[in-house]
Amino acid sequence: MKRADELTALMLANTAGNGAFATDVPRLTLIRSSAPSGPLHVLYEPALCLVVQGAKQVFLSRDVYTYDADRYLIVSVDLPVVSQVVEASAAAPYLCRRLDLNLQVLNELALELGLTGPGSDAPPAGLRLAALYGDLKDAACRLVDLLSKPRDIPFLAPLVEREILYRLLLGDGSSLMRQIAFSESHISKVNKAIASLRRGFRRPLRVDQLASKANMSTSTFHLHFKNVTGMTPLQYQKLLRLQEARRLLLGVSLEVASVGFAVGYESASQFSREYARLFGEPPVRDIARLRAMPSYLLEA
């Protein structure tokens, strides 16, 4: 196992400054921030997040999840959350590895391990913290170490990634990982509905259609959707619309009303009210503030 200072040096060598960096290892992203960030509204997708140094908080509904070098985060479904780097400096930047979950390999491993279903020892959850232990830590370090041996990546990265998923299926977060792995679990069914909602978030919400995607009754779907995401389908749709509106306003010069209509609002005034309620300021002032910030603080 690499020492912490060796892993830190490797992370710094593979991050050209601050920001989020895709790597030659499939599904592996390295994240670096040399300062704490303010609260950022972002969309998390199913992934494993392992911090090397520093700390980050994620806010979902009324819950706060803090992960650092001792605790890793599992994201089970696509989730609009608020995240914030809380421990970082120029001398000791926040460094994190994010490995997007390969659901096909996860399912294959679960079957090979003889896990016949999602289990029921823990409620479904969109986020889960667990203590980082030696075998998982070692495998995650070896995955990053492959960046210094590019010829090995095509051959060894799939093996190390498979080992990481194996460790997750057997570790502290095993119950959640089993729920992610099996298509009949509540998490997987909710995730099917979320995929449909993400594709059609601009259209009027039809909860009955989402429930049908999840193969649930409407009342059961409402219950499990909120258990997993911490919000109702309508609240989820609203966050998708407003996050997309913010992205559009940051990226191109469009009138506020036009952006509101583009993401599905029928009233410009309602769009501006809900935007200000979520982000703390009306669209024009909010975008001006964001454009004045260092770009990496918007990615961390």
PDB file of C-alpha atoms in Angstrom:
ATOM      1  CA  MET A   1       0.000   0.000   0.000  1.00  0.00           C
ATOM      2  CA  LYS A   2       1.306   3.453  -0.850  1.00  0.00           C
ATOM      3  CA  ARG A   3       1.989   5.875   1.982  1.00  0.00           C
ATOM      4  CA  ALA A   4      -0.360   8.834   2.243  1.00  0.00           C
ATOM      5  CA  ASP A   5       2.310  11.269   1.064  1.00  0.00           C
ATOM      6  CA  GLU A   6       3.035   9.141  -2.012  1.00  0.00           C
ATOM      7  CA  LEU A   7      -0.639   9.001  -2.929  1.00  0.00           C
ATOM      8  CA  THR A   8      -0.954  12.755  -2.401  1.00  0.00           C
ATOM      9  CA  ALA A   9       2.019  13.363  -4.697  1.00  0.00           C
ATOM     10  CA  LEU A  10       0.500  11.093  -7.340  1.00  0.00           C
ATOM     11  CA  MET A  11      -2.838  12.903  -7.128  1.00  0.00           C
ATOM     12  CA  LEU A  12      -1.145  16.299  -7.442  1.00  0.00           C
ATOM     13  CA  ALA A  13       0.894  15.112 -10.419  1.00  0.00           C
ATOM     14  CA  ASN A  14      -2.282  14.044 -12.237  1.00  0.00           C
ATOM     15  CA  THR A  15      -4.324  17.186 -11.556  1.00  0.00           C
ATOM     16  CA  ALA A  16      -3.198  20.243 -13.509  1.00  0.00           C
ATOM     17  CA  GLY A  17      -4.288  22.761 -10.895  1.00  0.00           C
ATOM     18  CA  ASN A  18      -7.743  22.933  -9.388  1.00  0.00           C
ATOM     19  CA  GLY A  19     -10.860  21.324 -10.823  1.00  0.00           C
ATOM     20  CA  ALA A  20     -12.217  17.932 -11.841  1.00  0.00           C
ATOM     21  CA  PHE A  21     -10.060  15.885 -14.212  1.00  0.00           C
ATOM     22  CA  ALA A  22     -11.056  12.843 -16.238  1.00  0.00           C
ATOM     23  CA  THR A  23      -8.267  10.264 -16.426  1.00  0.00           C
ATOM     24  CA  ASP A  24      -7.130   7.509 -18.763  1.00  0.00           C
ATOM     25  CA  VAL A  25      -8.590   5.006 -16.305  1.00  0.00           C
ATOM     26  CA  PRO A  26     -12.229   4.529 -17.374  1.00  0.00           C
ATOM     27  CA  ARG A  27     -14.776   6.057 -14.992  1.00  0.00           C
ATOM     28  CA  LEU A  28     -12.078   7.529 -12.704  1.00  0.00           C
ATOM     29  CA  THR A  29     -12.088  11.290 -12.061  1.00  0.00           C
ATOM     30  CA  LEU A  30      -9.645  13.172  -9.831  1.00  0.00           C
ATOM     31  CA  ILE A  31     -10.826  16.298  -8.019  1.00  0.00           C
ATOM     32  CA  ARG A  32      -8.666  19.015  -6.485  1.00  0.00           C
ATOM     33  CA  SER A  33      -9.463  22.260  -4.687  1.00  0.00           C
ATOM     34  CA  SER A  34      -6.963  24.513  -2.928  1.00  0.00           C
ATOM     35  CA  ALA A  35      -9.641  26.406  -0.981  1.00  0.00           C
ATOM     36  CA  PRO A  36     -12.987  25.678   0.655  1.00  0.00           C
ATOM     37  CA  SER A  37     -15.947  26.268  -1.625  1.00  0.00           C
ATOM     38  CA  GLY A  38     -19.303  27.798  -0.969  1.00  0.00           C
ATOM     39  CA  PRO A  39     -22.416  25.631  -1.260  1.00  0.00           C
ATOM     40  CA  LEU A  40     -22.715  24.308  -4.824  1.00  0.00           C
ATOM     41  CA  HIS A  41     -25.877  22.891  -6.381  1.00  0.00           C
ATOM     42  CA  VAL A  42     -24.771  19.864  -8.379  1.00  0.00           C
ATOM     43  CA  LEU A  43     -26.114  16.595  -9.728  1.00  0.00           C
ATOM     44  CA  TYR A  44     -24.415  13.509  -8.314  1.00  0.00           C
ATOM     45  CA  GLU A  45     -24.547  10.265 -10.283  1.00  0.00           C
ATOM     46  CA  PRO A  46     -23.932   6.722  -8.967  1.00  0.00           C
ATOM     47  CA  ALA A  47     -20.333   6.684  -7.803  1.00  0.00           C
ATOM     48  CA  LEU A  48     -17.817   5.928  -5.092  1.00  0.00           C
ATOM     49  CA  CYS A  49     -16.097   9.009  -3.637  1.00  0.00           C
ATOM     50  CA  LEU A  50     -12.799   8.488  -1.795  1.00  0.00           C
ATOM     51  CA  VAL A  51     -10.985  11.468  -0.286  1.00  0.00           C
ATOM     52  CA  VAL A  52      -7.191  11.491   0.009  1.00  0.00           C
ATOM     53  CA  GLN A  53      -6.988  14.674   2.067  1.00  0.00           C
ATOM     54  CA  GLY A  54      -9.359  17.447   3.100  1.00  0.00           C
ATOM     55  CA  ALA A  55     -13.093  17.039   3.600  1.00  0.00           C
ATOM     56  CA  LYS A  56     -16.376  17.666   1.851  1.00  0.00           C
ATOM     57  CA  GLN A  57     -19.994  17.918   2.936  1.00  0.00           C
ATOM     58  CA  VAL A  58     -23.072  16.960   0.949  1.00  0.00           C
ATOM     59  CA  PHE A  59     -26.531  18.174   1.923  1.00  0.00           C
ATOM     60  CA  LEU A  60     -29.586  16.140   0.949  1.00  0.00           C
ATOM     61  CA  SER A  61     -32.925  17.172   2.397  1.00  0.00           C
ATOM     62  CA  ARG A  62     -32.169  17.697   6.112  1.00  0.00           C
ATOM     63  CA  ASP A  63     -29.220  15.319   6.233  1.00  0.00           C
ATOM     64  CA  VAL A  64     -25.532  16.252   6.084  1.00  0.00           C
ATOM     65  CA  TYR A  65     -22.915  13.768   4.885  1.00  0.00           C
ATOM     66  CA  THR A  66     -19.272  14.577   5.643  1.00  0.00           C
ATOM     67  CA  TYR A  67     -16.642  12.454   3.954  1.00  0.00           C
ATOM     68  CA  ASP A  68     -12.884  12.628   4.356  1.00  0.00           C
ATOM     69  CA  ALA A  69      -9.818  10.384   4.362  1.00  0.00           C
ATOM     70  CA  ASP A  70     -11.487   8.042   6.868  1.00  0.00           C
ATOM     71  CA  ARG A  71     -15.005   7.838   5.408  1.00  0.00           C
ATOM     72  CA  TYR A  72     -16.083   7.210   1.846  1.00  0.00           C
ATOM     73  CA  LEU A  73     -19.346   8.145   0.169  1.00  0.00           C
ATOM     74  CA  ILE A  74     -21.523   5.898  -1.990  1.00  0.00           C
ATOM     75  CA  VAL A  75     -24.009   7.570  -4.344  1.00  0.00           C
ATOM     76  CA  SER A  76     -26.692   5.098  -5.413  1.00  0.00           C
ATOM     77  CA  VAL A  77     -28.871   7.159  -7.797  1.00  0.00           C
ATOM     78  CA  ASP A  78     -28.801  10.449  -9.704  1.00  0.00           C
ATOM     79  CA  LEU A  79     -29.307  13.107  -7.031  1.00  0.00           C
ATOM     80  CA  PRO A  80     -29.532  16.916  -7.111  1.00  0.00           C
ATOM     81  CA  VAL A  81     -27.611  17.867  -3.968  1.00  0.00           C
ATOM     82  CA  VAL A  82     -25.734  20.749  -2.389  1.00  0.00           C
ATOM     83  CA  SER A  83     -22.032  20.042  -1.875  1.00  0.00           C
ATOM     84  CA  GLN A  84     -19.294  22.035  -0.202  1.00  0.00           C
ATOM     85  CA  VAL A  85     -15.550  21.533   0.254  1.00  0.00           C
ATOM     86  CA  VAL A  86     -15.012  22.345   3.928  1.00  0.00           C
ATOM     87  CA  GLU A  87     -11.351  21.494   4.445  1.00  0.00           C
ATOM     88  CA  ALA A  88      -8.760  22.619   1.897  1.00  0.00           C
ATOM     89  CA  SER A  89      -5.803  24.973   1.567  1.00  0.00           C
ATOM     90  CA  ALA A  90      -3.038  25.795  -0.894  1.00  0.00           C
ATOM     91  CA  ALA A  91      -0.598  23.791   1.227  1.00  0.00           C
ATOM     92  CA  ALA A  92      -2.980  20.844   1.652  1.00  0.00           C
ATOM     93  CA  PRO A  93      -5.597  20.913  -1.115  1.00  0.00           C
ATOM     94  CA  TYR A  94      -8.738  18.829  -1.076  1.00  0.00           C
ATOM     95  CA  LEU A  95      -8.045  15.712  -3.146  1.00  0.00           C
ATOM     96  CA  CYS A  96     -10.703  13.179  -4.062  1.00  0.00           C
ATOM     97  CA  ARG A  97     -11.096  10.155  -6.334  1.00  0.00           C
ATOM     98  CA  ARG A  98     -14.497   9.568  -7.880  1.00  0.00           C
ATOM     99  CA  LEU A  99     -15.159   6.209  -9.491  1.00  0.00           C
ATOM    100  CA  ASP A 100     -18.429   6.019 -11.411  1.00  0.00           C
ATOM    101  CA  LEU A 101     -20.151   2.734 -10.628  1.00  0.00           C
ATOM    102  CA  ASN A 102     -20.138   0.117 -13.369  1.00  0.00           C
ATOM    103  CA  LEU A 103     -23.556  -1.397 -12.685  1.00  0.00           C
ATOM    104  CA  GLN A 104     -23.109  -4.309 -15.086  1.00  0.00           C
ATOM    105  CA  VAL A 105     -19.921  -5.504 -13.388  1.00  0.00           C
ATOM    106  CA  LEU A 106     -21.487  -4.903  -9.976  1.00  0.00           C
ATOM    107  CA  ASN A 107     -24.427  -7.144 -10.872  1.00  0.00           C
ATOM    108  CA  GLU A 108     -22.139  -9.848 -12.273  1.00  0.00           C
ATOM    109  CA  LEU A 109     -20.053  -9.838  -9.102  1.00  0.00           C
ATOM    110  CA  ALA A 110     -23.089 -10.017  -6.858  1.00  0.00           C
ATOM    111  CA  LEU A 111     -24.303 -13.091  -8.724  1.00  0.00           C
ATOM    112  CA  GLU A 112     -20.861 -14.721  -8.624  1.00  0.00           C
ATOM    113  CA  LEU A 113     -20.768 -14.138  -4.866  1.00  0.00           C
ATOM    114  CA  GLY A 114     -24.063 -15.950  -4.544  1.00  0.00           C
ATOM    115  CA  LEU A 115     -26.005 -12.859  -3.489  1.00  0.00           C
ATOM    116  CA  THR A 116     -29.473 -13.720  -4.734  1.00  0.00           C
ATOM    117  CA  GLY A 117     -31.266 -10.459  -4.006  1.00  0.00           C
ATOM    118  CA  PRO A 118     -30.951  -6.959  -2.628  1.00  0.00           C
ATOM    119  CA  GLY A 119     -31.428  -7.967   1.002  1.00  0.00           C
ATOM    120  CA  SER A 120     -33.500  -6.048   3.521  1.00  0.00           C
ATOM    121  CA  ASP A 121     -31.196  -5.255   6.440  1.00  0.00           C
ATOM    122  CA  ALA A 122     -31.047  -1.522   5.693  1.00  0.00           C
ATOM    123  CA  PRO A 123     -33.491   0.953   4.150  1.00  0.00           C
ATOM    124  CA  PRO A 124     -32.765   2.211   0.633  1.00  0.00           C
ATOM    125  CA  ALA A 125     -30.813   5.450   0.518  1.00  0.00           C
ATOM    126  CA  GLY A 126     -29.460   7.772  -2.136  1.00  0.00           C
ATOM    127  CA  LEU A 127     -26.274   8.414  -0.153  1.00  0.00           C
ATOM    128  CA  ARG A 128     -24.364   6.321   2.344  1.00  0.00           C
ATOM    129  CA  LEU A 129     -21.189   6.912   4.356  1.00  0.00           C
ATOM    130  CA  ALA A 130     -18.933   4.048   5.415  1.00  0.00           C
ATOM    131  CA  ALA A 131     -15.580   3.696   7.134  1.00  0.00           C
ATOM    132  CA  LEU A 132     -12.650   3.241   4.777  1.00  0.00           C
ATOM    133  CA  TYR A 133     -10.765   0.035   5.536  1.00  0.00           C
ATOM    134  CA  GLY A 134      -7.420  -1.367   4.454  1.00  0.00           C
ATOM    135  CA  ASP A 135      -8.318  -3.677   1.572  1.00  0.00           C
ATOM    136  CA  LEU A 136     -10.572  -1.114  -0.126  1.00  0.00           C
ATOM    137  CA  LYS A 137      -8.050   1.660   0.484  1.00  0.00           C
ATOM    138  CA  ASP A 138      -5.278  -0.444  -1.044  1.00  0.00           C
ATOM    139  CA  ALA A 139      -7.293  -1.265  -4.171  1.00  0.00           C
ATOM    140  CA  ALA A 140      -8.277   2.385  -4.660  1.00  0.00           C
ATOM    141  CA  CYS A 141      -4.632   3.432  -4.348  1.00  0.00           C
ATOM    142  CA  ARG A 142      -3.582   0.890  -6.962  1.00  0.00           C
ATOM    143  CA  LEU A 143      -6.188   2.233  -9.375  1.00  0.00           C
ATOM    144  CA  VAL A 144      -4.687   5.734  -9.148  1.00  0.00           C
ATOM    145  CA  ASP A 145      -1.162   4.296  -9.333  1.00  0.00           C
ATOM    146  CA  LEU A 146      -1.980   2.943 -12.793  1.00  0.00           C
ATOM    147  CA  LEU A 147      -1.928   6.533 -14.064  1.00  0.00           C
ATOM    148  CA  SER A 148       1.864   6.398 -13.766  1.00  0.00           C
ATOM    149  CA  LYS A 149       1.912   3.173 -15.819  1.00  0.00           C
ATOM    150  CA  PRO A 150      -0.292   3.926 -18.838  1.00  0.00           C
ATOM    151  CA  ARG A 151       0.612   0.683 -20.657  1.00  0.00           C
ATOM    152  CA  ASP A 152      -0.910  -1.277 -17.770  1.00  0.00           C
ATOM    153  CA  ILE A 153      -4.248   0.554 -17.761  1.00  0.00           C
ATOM    154  CA  PRO A 154      -6.132  -1.471 -20.419  1.00  0.00           C
ATOM    155  CA  PHE A 155      -5.151  -4.750 -18.756  1.00  0.00           C
ATOM    156  CA  LEU A 156      -5.117  -4.010 -15.036  1.00  0.00           C
ATOM    157  CA  ALA A 157      -7.679  -1.216 -14.556  1.00  0.00           C
ATOM    158  CA  PRO A 158     -10.672  -3.548 -15.151  1.00  0.00           C
ATOM    159  CA  LEU A 159      -9.244  -6.010 -12.612  1.00  0.00           C
ATOM    160  CA  VAL A 160      -8.644  -3.363  -9.950  1.00  0.00           C
ATOM    161  CA  GLU A 161     -12.046  -1.787 -10.572  1.00  0.00           C
ATOM    162  CA  ARG A 162     -13.621  -5.217 -10.187  1.00  0.00           C
ATOM    163  CA  GLU A 163     -11.760  -5.702  -6.903  1.00  0.00           C
ATOM    164  CA  ILE A 164     -13.026  -2.345  -5.628  1.00  0.00           C
ATOM    165  CA  LEU A 165     -16.612  -3.311  -6.393  1.00  0.00           C
ATOM    166  CA  TYR A 166     -16.007  -6.689  -4.743  1.00  0.00           C
ATOM    167  CA  ARG A 167     -14.766  -4.936  -1.595  1.00  0.00           C
ATOM    168  CA  LEU A 168     -17.800  -2.654  -1.603  1.00  0.00           C
ATOM    169  CA  LEU A 169     -20.156  -5.625  -1.829  1.00  0.00           C
ATOM    170  CA  LEU A 170     -18.513  -7.111   1.270  1.00  0.00           C
ATOM    171  CA  GLY A 171     -17.756  -3.961   3.297  1.00  0.00           C
ATOM    172  CA  ASP A 172     -19.717  -1.601   5.542  1.00  0.00           C
ATOM    173  CA  GLY A 173     -21.809  -0.363   2.638  1.00  0.00           C
ATOM    174  CA  SER A 174     -22.625  -3.863   1.389  1.00  0.00           C
ATOM    175  CA  SER A 175     -26.388  -3.596   1.919  1.00  0.00           C
ATOM    176  CA  LEU A 176     -26.639  -0.487  -0.244  1.00  0.00           C
ATOM    177  CA  MET A 177     -24.331  -1.949  -2.893  1.00  0.00           C
ATOM    178  CA  ARG A 178     -26.529  -5.043  -3.135  1.00  0.00           C
ATOM    179  CA  GLN A 179     -29.559  -2.825  -3.633  1.00  0.00           C
ATOM    180  CA  ILE A 180     -27.745  -0.976  -6.414  1.00  0.00           C
ATOM    181  CA  ALA A 181     -26.677  -4.256  -8.021  1.00  0.00           C
ATOM    182  CA  PHE A 182     -30.082  -5.914  -8.358  1.00  0.00           C
ATOM    183  CA  SER A 183     -32.750  -4.644 -10.738  1.00  0.00           C
ATOM    184  CA  GLU A 184     -35.636  -5.718  -8.482  1.00  0.00           C
ATOM    185  CA  SER A 185     -34.527  -3.543  -5.556  1.00  0.00           C
ATOM    186  CA  HIS A 186     -36.414  -0.386  -4.645  1.00  0.00           C
ATOM    187  CA  ILE A 187     -33.335   1.698  -5.458  1.00  0.00           C
ATOM    188  CA  SER A 188     -33.035   0.250  -8.964  1.00  0.00           C
ATOM    189  CA  LYS A 189     -36.745   0.719  -9.625  1.00  0.00           C
ATOM    190  CA  VAL A 190     -36.610   4.329  -8.443  1.00  0.00           C
ATOM    191  CA  ASN A 191     -33.525   4.856 -10.602  1.00  0.00           C
ATOM    192  CA  LYS A 192     -35.491   3.772 -13.694  1.00  0.00           C
ATOM    193  CA  ALA A 193     -38.083   6.423 -12.907  1.00  0.00           C
ATOM    194  CA  ILE A 194     -35.345   9.001 -12.298  1.00  0.00           C
ATOM    195  CA  ALA A 195     -33.851   8.261 -15.724  1.00  0.00           C
ATOM    196  CA  SER A 196     -37.251   8.930 -17.291  1.00  0.00           C
ATOM    197  CA  LEU A 197     -37.680  12.097 -15.236  1.00  0.00           C
ATOM    198  CA  ARG A 198     -34.263  13.398 -16.270  1.00  0.00           C
ATOM    199  CA  ARG A 199     -35.055  12.843 -19.949  1.00  0.00           C
ATOM    200  CA  GLY A 200     -38.404  14.635 -19.701  1.00  0.00           C
ATOM    201  CA  PHE A 201     -37.971  17.160 -16.892  1.00  0.00           C
ATOM    202  CA  ARG A 202     -39.146  19.996 -19.147  1.00  0.00           C
ATOM    203  CA  ARG A 203     -42.548  18.374 -19.604  1.00  0.00           C
ATOM    204  CA  PRO A 204     -45.418  18.504 -17.081  1.00  0.00           C
ATOM    205  CA  LEU A 205     -44.896  15.923 -14.357  1.00  0.00           C
ATOM    206  CA  ARG A 206     -46.903  12.689 -14.606  1.00  0.00           C
ATOM    207  CA  VAL A 207     -46.278  10.749 -11.409  1.00  0.00           C
ATOM    208  CA  ASP A 208     -48.458   7.864 -12.582  1.00  0.00           C
ATOM    209  CA  GLN A 209     -46.171   7.375 -15.579  1.00  0.00           C
ATOM    210  CA  LEU A 210     -43.068   7.452 -13.372  1.00  0.00           C
ATOM    211  CA  ALA A 211     -44.661   4.909 -11.034  1.00  0.00           C
ATOM    212  CA  SER A 212     -45.336   2.695 -14.035  1.00  0.00           C
ATOM    213  CA  LYS A 213     -41.653   2.916 -15.034  1.00  0.00           C
ATOM    214  CA  ALA A 214     -40.789   1.724 -11.526  1.00  0.00           C
ATOM    215  CA  ASN A 215     -43.434  -1.007 -11.669  1.00  0.00           C
ATOM    216  CA  MET A 216     -45.079   0.364  -8.513  1.00  0.00           C
ATOM    217  CA  SER A 217     -48.421   1.780  -7.506  1.00  0.00           C
ATOM    218  CA  THR A 218     -48.472   5.575  -7.265  1.00  0.00           C
ATOM    219  CA  SER A 219     -48.612   5.594  -3.457  1.00  0.00           C
ATOM    220  CA  THR A 220     -45.804   3.036  -3.117  1.00  0.00           C
ATOM    221  CA  PHE A 221     -43.714   4.928  -5.642  1.00  0.00           C
ATOM    222  CA  HIS A 222     -44.100   8.201  -3.710  1.00  0.00           C
ATOM    223  CA  LEU A 223     -42.937   6.459  -0.534  1.00  0.00           C
ATOM    224  CA  HIS A 224     -39.859   4.807  -2.011  1.00  0.00           C
ATOM    225  CA  PHE A 225     -38.908   7.806  -4.149  1.00  0.00           C
ATOM    226  CA  LYS A 226     -38.788  10.006  -1.059  1.00  0.00           C
ATOM    227  CA  ASN A 227     -36.942   7.365   0.973  1.00  0.00           C
ATOM    228  CA  VAL A 228     -34.227   7.177  -1.671  1.00  0.00           C
ATOM    229  CA  THR A 229     -33.940  10.812  -2.785  1.00  0.00           C
ATOM    230  CA  GLY A 230     -35.132  12.722   0.280  1.00  0.00           C
ATOM    231  CA  MET A 231     -37.679  14.624  -1.807  1.00  0.00           C
ATOM    232  CA  THR A 232     -40.879  14.249  -3.808  1.00  0.00           C
ATOM    233  CA  PRO A 233     -40.859  13.749  -7.593  1.00  0.00           C
ATOM    234  CA  LEU A 234     -42.109  17.330  -8.027  1.00  0.00           C
ATOM    235  CA  GLN A 235     -39.294  18.719  -5.877  1.00  0.00           C
ATOM    236  CA  TYR A 236     -36.791  16.610  -7.813  1.00  0.00           C
ATOM    237  CA  GLN A 237     -38.103  17.931 -11.124  1.00  0.00           C
ATOM    238  CA  LYS A 238     -37.903  21.507  -9.856  1.00  0.00           C
ATOM    239  CA  LEU A 239     -34.254  21.066  -8.871  1.00  0.00           C
ATOM    240  CA  LEU A 240     -33.429  19.586 -12.280  1.00  0.00           C
ATOM    241  CA  ARG A 241     -35.086  22.520 -14.025  1.00  0.00           C
ATOM    242  CA  LEU A 242     -33.372  25.156 -11.908  1.00  0.00           C
ATOM    243  CA  GLN A 243     -29.935  23.537 -12.102  1.00  0.00           C
ATOM    244  CA  GLU A 244     -30.250  23.306 -15.884  1.00  0.00           C
ATOM    245  CA  ALA A 245     -31.389  26.931 -16.038  1.00  0.00           C
ATOM    246  CA  ARG A 246     -28.353  28.009 -14.053  1.00  0.00           C
ATOM    247  CA  ARG A 247     -26.074  26.027 -16.353  1.00  0.00           C
ATOM    248  CA  LEU A 248     -27.619  27.655 -19.432  1.00  0.00           C
ATOM    249  CA  LEU A 249     -27.348  31.141 -17.981  1.00  0.00           C
ATOM    250  CA  LEU A 250     -23.690  30.582 -17.107  1.00  0.00           C
ATOM    251  CA  GLY A 251     -22.831  29.190 -20.507  1.00  0.00           C
ATOM    252  CA  VAL A 252     -24.578  31.477 -22.970  1.00  0.00           C
ATOM    253  CA  SER A 253     -26.077  34.951 -23.105  1.00  0.00           C
ATOM    254  CA  LEU A 254     -29.817  34.354 -22.977  1.00  0.00           C
ATOM    255  CA  GLU A 255     -32.655  36.340 -21.493  1.00  0.00           C
ATOM    256  CA  VAL A 256     -33.813  35.059 -18.126  1.00  0.00           C
ATOM    257  CA  ALA A 257     -37.383  34.541 -19.308  1.00  0.00           C
ATOM    258  CA  SER A 258     -36.221  32.547 -22.339  1.00  0.00           C
ATOM    259  CA  VAL A 259     -34.221  30.215 -20.115  1.00  0.00           C
ATOM    260  CA  GLY A 260     -37.193  29.740 -17.809  1.00  0.00           C
ATOM    261  CA  PHE A 261     -39.376  28.714 -20.720  1.00  0.00           C
ATOM    262  CA  ALA A 262     -36.599  26.485 -22.097  1.00  0.00           C
ATOM    263  CA  VAL A 263     -36.481  24.381 -18.913  1.00  0.00           C
ATOM    264  CA  GLY A 264     -40.235  23.967 -18.686  1.00  0.00           C
ATOM    265  CA  TYR A 265     -41.636  26.956 -16.795  1.00  0.00           C
ATOM    266  CA  GLU A 266     -44.780  28.568 -18.163  1.00  0.00           C
ATOM    267  CA  SER A 267     -44.397  31.752 -16.108  1.00  0.00           C
ATOM    268  CA  ALA A 268     -41.278  33.944 -16.132  1.00  0.00           C
ATOM    269  CA  SER A 269     -42.151  35.431 -12.746  1.00  0.00           C
ATOM    270  CA  GLN A 270     -42.586  31.996 -11.161  1.00  0.00           C
ATOM    271  CA  PHE A 271     -39.241  30.932 -12.610  1.00  0.00           C
ATOM    272  CA  SER A 272     -37.469  33.975 -11.148  1.00  0.00           C
ATOM    273  CA  ARG A 273     -39.112  33.471  -7.739  1.00  0.00           C
ATOM    274  CA  GLU A 274     -38.189  29.810  -7.509  1.00  0.00           C
ATOM    275  CA  TYR A 275     -34.679  30.480  -8.810  1.00  0.00           C
ATOM    276  CA  ALA A 276     -34.091  33.123  -6.126  1.00  0.00           C
ATOM    277  CA  ARG A 277     -35.571  30.866  -3.443  1.00  0.00           C
ATOM    278  CA  LEU A 278     -33.145  28.066  -4.308  1.00  0.00           C
ATOM    279  CA  PHE A 279     -29.979  29.990  -5.126  1.00  0.00           C
ATOM    280  CA  GLY A 280     -30.434  32.975  -2.811  1.00  0.00           C
ATOM    281  CA  GLU A 281     -30.488  35.696  -5.478  1.00  0.00           C
ATOM    282  CA  PRO A 282     -32.399  36.541  -8.664  1.00  0.00           C
ATOM    283  CA  PRO A 283     -30.898  35.020 -11.823  1.00  0.00           C
ATOM    284  CA  VAL A 284     -28.975  38.066 -13.085  1.00  0.00           C
ATOM    285  CA  ARG A 285     -27.244  38.758  -9.761  1.00  0.00           C
ATOM    286  CA  ASP A 286     -26.561  35.081  -9.123  1.00  0.00           C
ATOM    287  CA  ILE A 287     -24.914  34.553 -12.510  1.00  0.00           C
ATOM    288  CA  ALA A 288     -22.805  37.704 -12.118  1.00  0.00           C
ATOM    289  CA  ARG A 289     -21.559  36.401  -8.760  1.00  0.00           C
ATOM    290  CA  LEU A 290     -20.739  32.967 -10.173  1.00  0.00           C
ATOM    291  CA  ARG A 291     -18.842  34.422 -13.124  1.00  0.00           C
ATOM    292  CA  ALA A 292     -16.658  36.377 -10.699  1.00  0.00           C
ATOM    293  CA  MET A 293     -15.661  33.177  -8.859  1.00  0.00           C
ATOM    294  CA  PRO A 294     -12.655  31.006  -9.788  1.00  0.00           C
ATOM    295  CA  SER A 295     -13.995  28.337 -12.124  1.00  0.00           C
ATOM    296  CA  TYR A 296     -12.622  25.434 -10.105  1.00  0.00           C
ATOM    297  CA  LEU A 297     -14.834  26.379  -7.170  1.00  0.00           C
ATOM    298  CA  LEU A 298     -17.796  25.611  -9.416  1.00  0.00           C
ATOM    299  CA  GLU A 299     -16.457  22.118 -10.173  1.00  0.00           C
ATOM    300  CA  ALA A 300     -15.247  20.863  -6.804  1.00  0.00           C
TER     301      ALA A 300
END
